[in-house]
GROMACS .gro file of C-alpha atoms in nm:
model
  335
    1UNK     CA    1   1.577  17.507  -2.185
    2UNK     CA    2   1.744  17.232  -2.394
    3UNK     CA    3   2.011  16.975  -2.326
    4UNK     CA    4   2.335  17.092  -2.490
    5UNK     CA    5   2.642  16.902  -2.588
    6UNK     CA    6   2.483  16.566  -2.651
    7UNK     CA    7   2.438  16.408  -2.993
    8UNK     CA    8   2.092  16.273  -3.060
    9UNK     CA    9   2.017  15.968  -3.281
   10UNK     CA   10   1.749  15.711  -3.351
   11UNK     CA   11   1.743  15.329  -3.331
   12UNK     CA   12   1.464  15.189  -3.547
   13UNK     CA   13   1.334  14.838  -3.543
   14UNK     CA   14   1.095  14.908  -3.829
   15UNK     CA   15   0.802  14.790  -3.611
   16UNK     CA   16   0.526  14.590  -3.759
   17UNK     CA   17   0.195  14.686  -3.585
   18UNK     CA   18  -0.107  14.478  -3.532
   19UNK     CA   19  -0.308  14.501  -3.854
   20UNK     CA   20  -0.004  14.626  -4.054
   21UNK     CA   21   0.253  14.463  -4.286
   22UNK     CA   22   0.627  14.494  -4.327
   23UNK     CA   23   0.570  14.709  -4.642
   24UNK     CA   24   0.382  14.961  -4.415
   25UNK     CA   25   0.672  14.955  -4.163
   26UNK     CA   26   0.928  15.034  -4.433
   27UNK     CA   27   0.722  15.332  -4.561
   28UNK     CA   28   0.699  15.458  -4.197
   29UNK     CA   29   1.070  15.409  -4.149
   30UNK     CA   30   1.157  15.620  -4.449
   31UNK     CA   31   0.909  15.882  -4.340
   32UNK     CA   32   1.053  15.896  -3.993
   33UNK     CA   33   1.409  15.910  -4.118
   34UNK     CA   34   1.326  16.198  -4.352
   35UNK     CA   35   1.163  16.387  -4.063
   36UNK     CA   36   1.459  16.309  -3.837
   37UNK     CA   37   1.696  16.455  -4.087
   38UNK     CA   38   1.502  16.779  -4.090
   39UNK     CA   39   1.482  16.779  -3.708
   40UNK     CA   40   1.856  16.756  -3.668
   41UNK     CA   41   1.915  16.392  -3.558
   42UNK     CA   42   2.273  16.275  -3.617
   43UNK     CA   43   2.219  15.916  -3.719
   44UNK     CA   44   1.952  15.668  -3.794
   45UNK     CA   45   2.031  15.298  -3.721
   46UNK     CA   46   1.841  14.976  -3.794
   47UNK     CA   47   1.864  14.665  -3.578
   48UNK     CA   48   1.900  14.313  -3.703
   49UNK     CA   49   1.643  14.077  -3.542
   50UNK     CA   50   1.492  13.749  -3.671
   51UNK     CA   51   1.191  13.543  -3.617
   52UNK     CA   52   1.010  13.837  -3.449
   53UNK     CA   53   0.666  13.938  -3.595
   54UNK     CA   54   0.700  14.283  -3.458
   55UNK     CA   55   1.041  14.362  -3.623
   56UNK     CA   56   1.079  14.413  -4.003
   57UNK     CA   57   1.451  14.505  -4.010
   58UNK     CA   58   1.591  14.145  -4.042
   59UNK     CA   59   1.766  14.217  -4.386
   60UNK     CA   60   1.944  14.509  -4.217
   61UNK     CA   61   2.183  14.606  -4.496
   62UNK     CA   62   1.896  14.624  -4.746
   63UNK     CA   63   1.687  14.854  -4.537
   64UNK     CA   64   1.983  15.074  -4.459
   65UNK     CA   65   2.038  15.118  -4.822
   66UNK     CA   66   1.669  15.204  -4.875
   67UNK     CA   67   1.683  15.465  -4.598
   68UNK     CA   68   2.008  15.616  -4.722
   69UNK     CA   69   1.864  15.645  -5.065
   70UNK     CA   70   1.562  15.842  -4.947
   71UNK     CA   71   1.766  16.083  -4.727
   72UNK     CA   72   2.055  16.311  -4.804
   73UNK     CA   73   2.271  16.378  -4.501
   74UNK     CA   74   2.173  16.188  -4.194
   75UNK     CA   75   2.419  15.903  -4.109
   76UNK     CA   76   2.253  15.563  -4.161
   77UNK     CA   77   2.382  15.245  -4.019
   78UNK     CA   78   2.335  14.915  -3.814
   79UNK     CA   79   2.252  14.904  -3.452
   80UNK     CA   80   2.360  14.637  -3.509
   81UNK     CA   81   2.467  14.361  -3.738
   82UNK     CA   82   2.491  14.043  -3.537
   83UNK     CA   83   2.835  13.927  -3.677
   84UNK     CA   84   2.808  13.566  -3.558
   85UNK     CA   85   2.517  13.525  -3.805
   86UNK     CA   86   2.731  13.629  -4.110
   87UNK     CA   87   3.063  13.563  -4.286
   88UNK     CA   88   3.289  13.865  -4.216
   89UNK     CA   89   3.359  13.895  -4.585
   90UNK     CA   90   2.993  13.928  -4.672
   91UNK     CA   91   2.952  14.218  -4.417
   92UNK     CA   92   3.260  14.389  -4.553
   93UNK     CA   93   3.131  14.361  -4.902
   94UNK     CA   94   2.776  14.480  -4.808
   95UNK     CA   95   2.890  14.778  -4.608
   96UNK     CA   96   3.157  14.851  -4.868
   97UNK     CA   97   2.876  14.867  -5.119
   98UNK     CA   98   2.674  15.099  -4.895
   99UNK     CA   99   2.961  15.323  -4.836
  100UNK     CA  100   3.040  15.335  -5.209
  101UNK     CA  101   2.677  15.430  -5.280
  102UNK     CA  102   2.639  15.677  -4.989
  103UNK     CA  103   3.002  15.801  -4.912
  104UNK     CA  104   3.054  15.944  -4.563
  105UNK     CA  105   2.716  15.840  -4.432
  106UNK     CA  106   2.740  15.474  -4.335
  107UNK     CA  107   2.808  15.330  -3.987
  108UNK     CA  108   2.882  14.962  -3.916
  109UNK     CA  109   2.759  14.884  -3.559
  110UNK     CA  110   2.830  14.519  -3.464
  111UNK     CA  111   2.698  14.290  -3.196
  112UNK     CA  112   2.778  13.931  -3.090
  113UNK     CA  113   2.432  13.822  -2.980
  114UNK     CA  114   2.220  13.621  -3.226
  115UNK     CA  115   1.932  13.873  -3.238
  116UNK     CA  116   1.690  13.588  -3.245
  117UNK     CA  117   1.588  13.272  -3.066
  118UNK     CA  118   1.774  12.933  -3.081
  119UNK     CA  119   1.574  12.791  -3.368
  120UNK     CA  120   1.633  13.102  -3.585
  121UNK     CA  121   1.997  13.112  -3.481
  122UNK     CA  122   2.040  12.750  -3.596
  123UNK     CA  123   1.873  12.835  -3.933
  124UNK     CA  124   2.095  13.143  -3.980
  125UNK     CA  125   2.416  12.970  -3.887
  126UNK     CA  126   2.343  12.611  -4.017
  127UNK     CA  127   2.415  12.489  -3.657
  128UNK     CA  128   2.558  12.674  -3.358
  129UNK     CA  129   2.924  12.646  -3.434
  130UNK     CA  130   2.960  13.022  -3.388
  131UNK     CA  131   2.820  13.116  -3.047
  132UNK     CA  132   2.977  13.456  -3.013
  133UNK     CA  133   3.296  13.335  -2.842
  134UNK     CA  134   3.495  13.380  -3.156
  135UNK     CA  135   3.370  13.750  -3.200
  136UNK     CA  136   3.709  13.900  -3.161
  137UNK     CA  137   3.853  13.682  -3.436
  138UNK     CA  138   3.547  13.754  -3.665
  139UNK     CA  139   3.586  14.130  -3.591
  140UNK     CA  140   3.951  14.122  -3.680
  141UNK     CA  141   3.883  13.938  -4.008
  142UNK     CA  142   3.609  14.193  -4.098
  143UNK     CA  143   3.825  14.487  -4.011
  144UNK     CA  144   4.112  14.338  -4.212
  145UNK     CA  145   3.899  14.313  -4.521
  146UNK     CA  146   3.854  14.689  -4.501
  147UNK     CA  147   4.215  14.754  -4.396
  148UNK     CA  148   4.452  14.486  -4.523
  149UNK     CA  149   4.735  14.617  -4.309
  150UNK     CA  150   4.559  14.462  -4.004
  151UNK     CA  151   4.649  14.122  -4.155
  152UNK     CA  152   4.357  13.909  -4.041
  153UNK     CA  153   4.176  13.851  -4.368
  154UNK     CA  154   4.161  13.507  -4.540
  155UNK     CA  155   4.470  13.465  -4.764
  156UNK     CA  156   4.405  13.557  -5.112
  157UNK     CA  157   4.061  13.715  -5.047
  158UNK     CA  158   3.976  14.081  -5.094
  159UNK     CA  159   3.650  14.269  -5.023
  160UNK     CA  160   3.546  14.443  -5.343
  161UNK     CA  161   3.389  14.687  -5.265
  162UNK     CA  162   3.497  14.745  -4.914
  163UNK     CA  163   3.889  14.739  -4.923
  164UNK     CA  164   4.037  15.081  -4.828
  165UNK     CA  165   3.704  15.241  -4.737
  166UNK     CA  166   3.682  15.434  -4.417
  167UNK     CA  167   3.367  15.288  -4.255
  168UNK     CA  168   3.328  15.363  -3.888
  169UNK     CA  169   3.301  15.047  -3.682
  170UNK     CA  170   3.106  15.048  -3.348
  171UNK     CA  171   3.077  14.768  -3.100
  172UNK     CA  172   2.750  14.713  -2.941
  173UNK     CA  173   2.691  14.533  -2.613
  174UNK     CA  174   2.500  14.467  -2.291
  175UNK     CA  175   2.787  14.330  -2.082
  176UNK     CA  176   3.150  14.392  -2.022
  177UNK     CA  177   3.273  14.171  -2.313
  178UNK     CA  178   3.220  14.421  -2.592
  179UNK     CA  179   3.297  14.721  -2.366
  180UNK     CA  180   3.642  14.584  -2.285
  181UNK     CA  181   3.718  14.485  -2.648
  182UNK     CA  182   3.596  14.827  -2.779
  183UNK     CA  183   3.822  14.996  -2.534
  184UNK     CA  184   4.124  14.788  -2.617
  185UNK     CA  185   4.070  14.840  -2.989
  186UNK     CA  186   3.997  15.207  -2.961
  187UNK     CA  187   3.659  15.182  -3.112
  188UNK     CA  188   3.335  15.376  -3.011
  189UNK     CA  189   3.095  15.176  -2.789
  190UNK     CA  190   2.728  15.157  -2.765
  191UNK     CA  191   2.540  15.005  -2.473
  192UNK     CA  192   2.194  14.842  -2.506
  193UNK     CA  193   2.053  15.004  -2.208
  194UNK     CA  194   1.717  15.039  -2.373
  195UNK     CA  195   1.645  14.678  -2.295
  196UNK     CA  196   1.930  14.537  -2.082
  197UNK     CA  197   2.043  14.817  -1.852
  198UNK     CA  198   2.170  14.617  -1.552
  199UNK     CA  199   2.537  14.633  -1.649
  200UNK     CA  200   2.544  14.978  -1.805
  201UNK     CA  201   2.758  15.169  -1.551
  202UNK     CA  202   3.016  14.894  -1.494
  203UNK     CA  203   3.050  14.838  -1.869
  204UNK     CA  204   3.111  15.207  -1.933
  205UNK     CA  205   3.373  15.211  -1.654
  206UNK     CA  206   3.550  14.904  -1.808
  207UNK     CA  207   3.540  15.071  -2.156
  208UNK     CA  208   3.705  15.386  -2.030
  209UNK     CA  209   3.955  15.207  -1.815
  210UNK     CA  210   4.066  14.988  -2.111
  211UNK     CA  211   4.052  15.258  -2.386
  212UNK     CA  212   4.354  15.288  -2.602
  213UNK     CA  213   4.373  15.555  -2.868
  214UNK     CA  214   4.359  15.432  -3.220
  215UNK     CA  215   4.353  15.547  -3.585
  216UNK     CA  216   3.971  15.541  -3.556
  217UNK     CA  217   3.930  15.724  -3.221
  218UNK     CA  218   4.160  15.942  -3.012
  219UNK     CA  219   3.947  15.941  -2.692
  220UNK     CA  220   3.653  15.726  -2.570
  221UNK     CA  221   3.316  15.781  -2.729
  222UNK     CA  222   3.004  15.640  -2.554
  223UNK     CA  223   2.650  15.590  -2.698
  224UNK     CA  224   2.369  15.502  -2.454
  225UNK     CA  225   2.035  15.339  -2.562
  226UNK     CA  226   1.725  15.508  -2.419
  227UNK     CA  227   1.356  15.437  -2.465
  228UNK     CA  228   1.210  15.781  -2.530
  229UNK     CA  229   0.843  15.851  -2.566
  230UNK     CA  230   0.728  16.215  -2.547
  231UNK     CA  231   0.373  16.353  -2.563
  232UNK     CA  232   0.202  16.680  -2.446
  233UNK     CA  233   0.123  16.517  -2.111
  234UNK     CA  234   0.268  16.254  -1.887
  235UNK     CA  235  -0.056  16.055  -1.905
  236UNK     CA  236  -0.071  16.038  -2.288
  237UNK     CA  237   0.298  15.936  -2.302
  238UNK     CA  238   0.257  15.671  -2.039
  239UNK     CA  239  -0.042  15.530  -2.231
  240UNK     CA  240   0.157  15.529  -2.563
  241UNK     CA  241   0.435  15.342  -2.387
  242UNK     CA  242   0.199  15.048  -2.309
  243UNK     CA  243   0.251  14.911  -2.666
  244UNK     CA  244   0.614  14.875  -2.590
  245UNK     CA  245   0.536  14.723  -2.244
  246UNK     CA  246   0.304  14.470  -2.406
  247UNK     CA  247   0.588  14.374  -2.645
  248UNK     CA  248   0.834  14.314  -2.360
  249UNK     CA  249   0.569  14.130  -2.151
  250UNK     CA  250   0.519  13.890  -2.451
  251UNK     CA  251   0.893  13.856  -2.472
  252UNK     CA  252   0.943  13.728  -2.117
  253UNK     CA  253   0.637  13.505  -2.169
  254UNK     CA  254   0.799  13.342  -2.466
  255UNK     CA  255   0.536  13.475  -2.706
  256UNK     CA  256   0.576  13.689  -3.022
  257UNK     CA  257   0.320  13.916  -3.188
  258UNK     CA  258   0.309  14.242  -3.387
  259UNK     CA  259   0.315  14.567  -3.186
  260UNK     CA  260  -0.020  14.609  -3.008
  261UNK     CA  261  -0.225  14.919  -2.965
  262UNK     CA  262  -0.185  15.094  -2.637
  263UNK     CA  263  -0.412  15.013  -2.342
  264UNK     CA  264  -0.550  15.224  -2.059
  265UNK     CA  265  -0.435  14.991  -1.780
  266UNK     CA  266  -0.137  14.747  -1.789
  267UNK     CA  267  -0.229  14.615  -1.446
  268UNK     CA  268  -0.502  14.400  -1.618
  269UNK     CA  269  -0.233  14.238  -1.836
  270UNK     CA  270   0.056  14.149  -1.610
  271UNK     CA  271   0.113  14.031  -1.259
  272UNK     CA  272   0.338  14.203  -1.006
  273UNK     CA  273   0.643  14.007  -1.088
  274UNK     CA  274   0.612  14.067  -1.458
  275UNK     CA  275   0.549  14.436  -1.393
  276UNK     CA  276   0.877  14.453  -1.191
  277UNK     CA  277   1.067  14.271  -1.466
  278UNK     CA  278   0.945  14.482  -1.754
  279UNK     CA  279   0.907  14.829  -1.609
  280UNK     CA  280   1.146  14.812  -1.324
  281UNK     CA  281   1.433  14.620  -1.495
  282UNK     CA  282   1.411  14.587  -1.866
  283UNK     CA  283   1.283  14.930  -1.948
  284UNK     CA  284   1.450  15.107  -1.656
  285UNK     CA  285   1.646  15.341  -1.896
  286UNK     CA  286   1.334  15.509  -2.027
  287UNK     CA  287   1.236  15.866  -2.059
  288UNK     CA  288   0.854  15.872  -2.087
  289UNK     CA  289   0.630  16.173  -2.032
  290UNK     CA  290   0.576  16.538  -2.112
  291UNK     CA  291   0.881  16.741  -2.244
  292UNK     CA  292   0.959  16.857  -1.894
  293UNK     CA  293   0.947  16.509  -1.754
  294UNK     CA  294   1.157  16.368  -2.026
  295UNK     CA  295   1.415  16.643  -2.002
  296UNK     CA  296   1.468  16.577  -1.640
  297UNK     CA  297   1.511  16.202  -1.697
  298UNK     CA  298   1.756  16.262  -1.985
  299UNK     CA  299   1.954  16.495  -1.777
  300UNK     CA  300   1.971  16.232  -1.501
  301UNK     CA  301   2.080  15.960  -1.755
  302UNK     CA  302   2.353  16.188  -1.895
  303UNK     CA  303   2.481  16.277  -1.555
  304UNK     CA  304   2.502  15.912  -1.465
  305UNK     CA  305   2.659  15.787  -1.779
  306UNK     CA  306   2.858  16.092  -1.915
  307UNK     CA  307   2.723  15.967  -2.254
  308UNK     CA  308   2.849  16.151  -2.558
  309UNK     CA  309   2.543  16.042  -2.759
  310UNK     CA  310   2.184  15.916  -2.691
  311UNK     CA  311   2.038  15.668  -2.936
  312UNK     CA  312   1.667  15.659  -2.872
  313UNK     CA  313   1.395  15.415  -2.965
  314UNK     CA  314   1.020  15.458  -2.948
  315UNK     CA  315   0.806  15.158  -2.999
  316UNK     CA  316   0.485  15.353  -3.052
  317UNK     CA  317   0.184  15.200  -3.228
  318UNK     CA  318   0.048  15.493  -3.429
  319UNK     CA  319   0.292  15.647  -3.679
  320UNK     CA  320   0.174  16.008  -3.625
  321UNK     CA  321   0.216  15.973  -3.247
  322UNK     CA  322   0.571  15.827  -3.304
  323UNK     CA  323   0.659  16.117  -3.533
  324UNK     CA  324   0.525  16.374  -3.280
  325UNK     CA  325   0.734  16.209  -3.003
  326UNK     CA  326   1.049  16.234  -3.199
  327UNK     CA  327   0.987  16.591  -3.296
  328UNK     CA  328   0.920  16.688  -2.935
  329UNK     CA  329   1.232  16.500  -2.826
  330UNK     CA  330   1.443  16.692  -3.084
  331UNK     CA  331   1.305  17.014  -2.938
  332UNK     CA  332   1.410  16.911  -2.594
  333UNK     CA  333   1.771  16.805  -2.682
  334UNK     CA  334   1.859  17.003  -3.008
  335UNK     CA  335   1.655  17.321  -3.029
   0.00000   0.00000   0.00000
């Protein structure tokens, strides 16, 4: 039995493992994307993060181009570009370039968070003048470079390439702000429930309630982020997931490190409060286990959210284990 009617995609942070290098991560990213294309995944997104030793996808537009060049049909895009870190014109030009090189395959997912800590945000923005509050204005400017009829671009400035190209724009979020804005603008919406699930259901309700049909989208379209790790047995999948749990544990402790190998017992590494925060809160929207276990959890998530699409992430230490997980997941949802 498989799950029908739901689109399945991948969110990749190009994880840097302990003992590995970003170059290794990029080779693994291309390999995973090529396999995902064969297995029937719909899109392959890369996420912008900075100052994180475990994440190699900081130059997101560059790695999107690299993945698109080594695949042939899977959609490739950003999940997402953190727009306050960039001039809207530059993103219009970068994604105009990508769309010109790989027509009909590029997605532009946008977020308003920094994707980094405060020191990195200051280094990226040369201060903190843009704190995300002007995101609607930035978004309008960016969209206007692609479609000048919207009238929000800087006078006398054109995005070449970019102008006139049909590049799907998604809004990403973990709160009601982007959900409401996406609805008002008639754009597809993706919720970051793979690490910040608390506001998921209220945000989706807000998106649907505020949705207005647009040239981009006639009816609401929702993507939900899920941590999905599949192995032949529940026990093996749970063990593989401890690499991800260690990463989130370090995050709440204010530490950073490459992705660590799995461990047999997380109870030796965290206290009860940390366990509740990581496993019970941050990673609550996870489907981890055997194919049967994961199928049941995904069916529950879909019934809760009425999601049109699941975008799945798997922070697994060993590349072969990660490949196997995504292959098994494709068999659950797509076969």
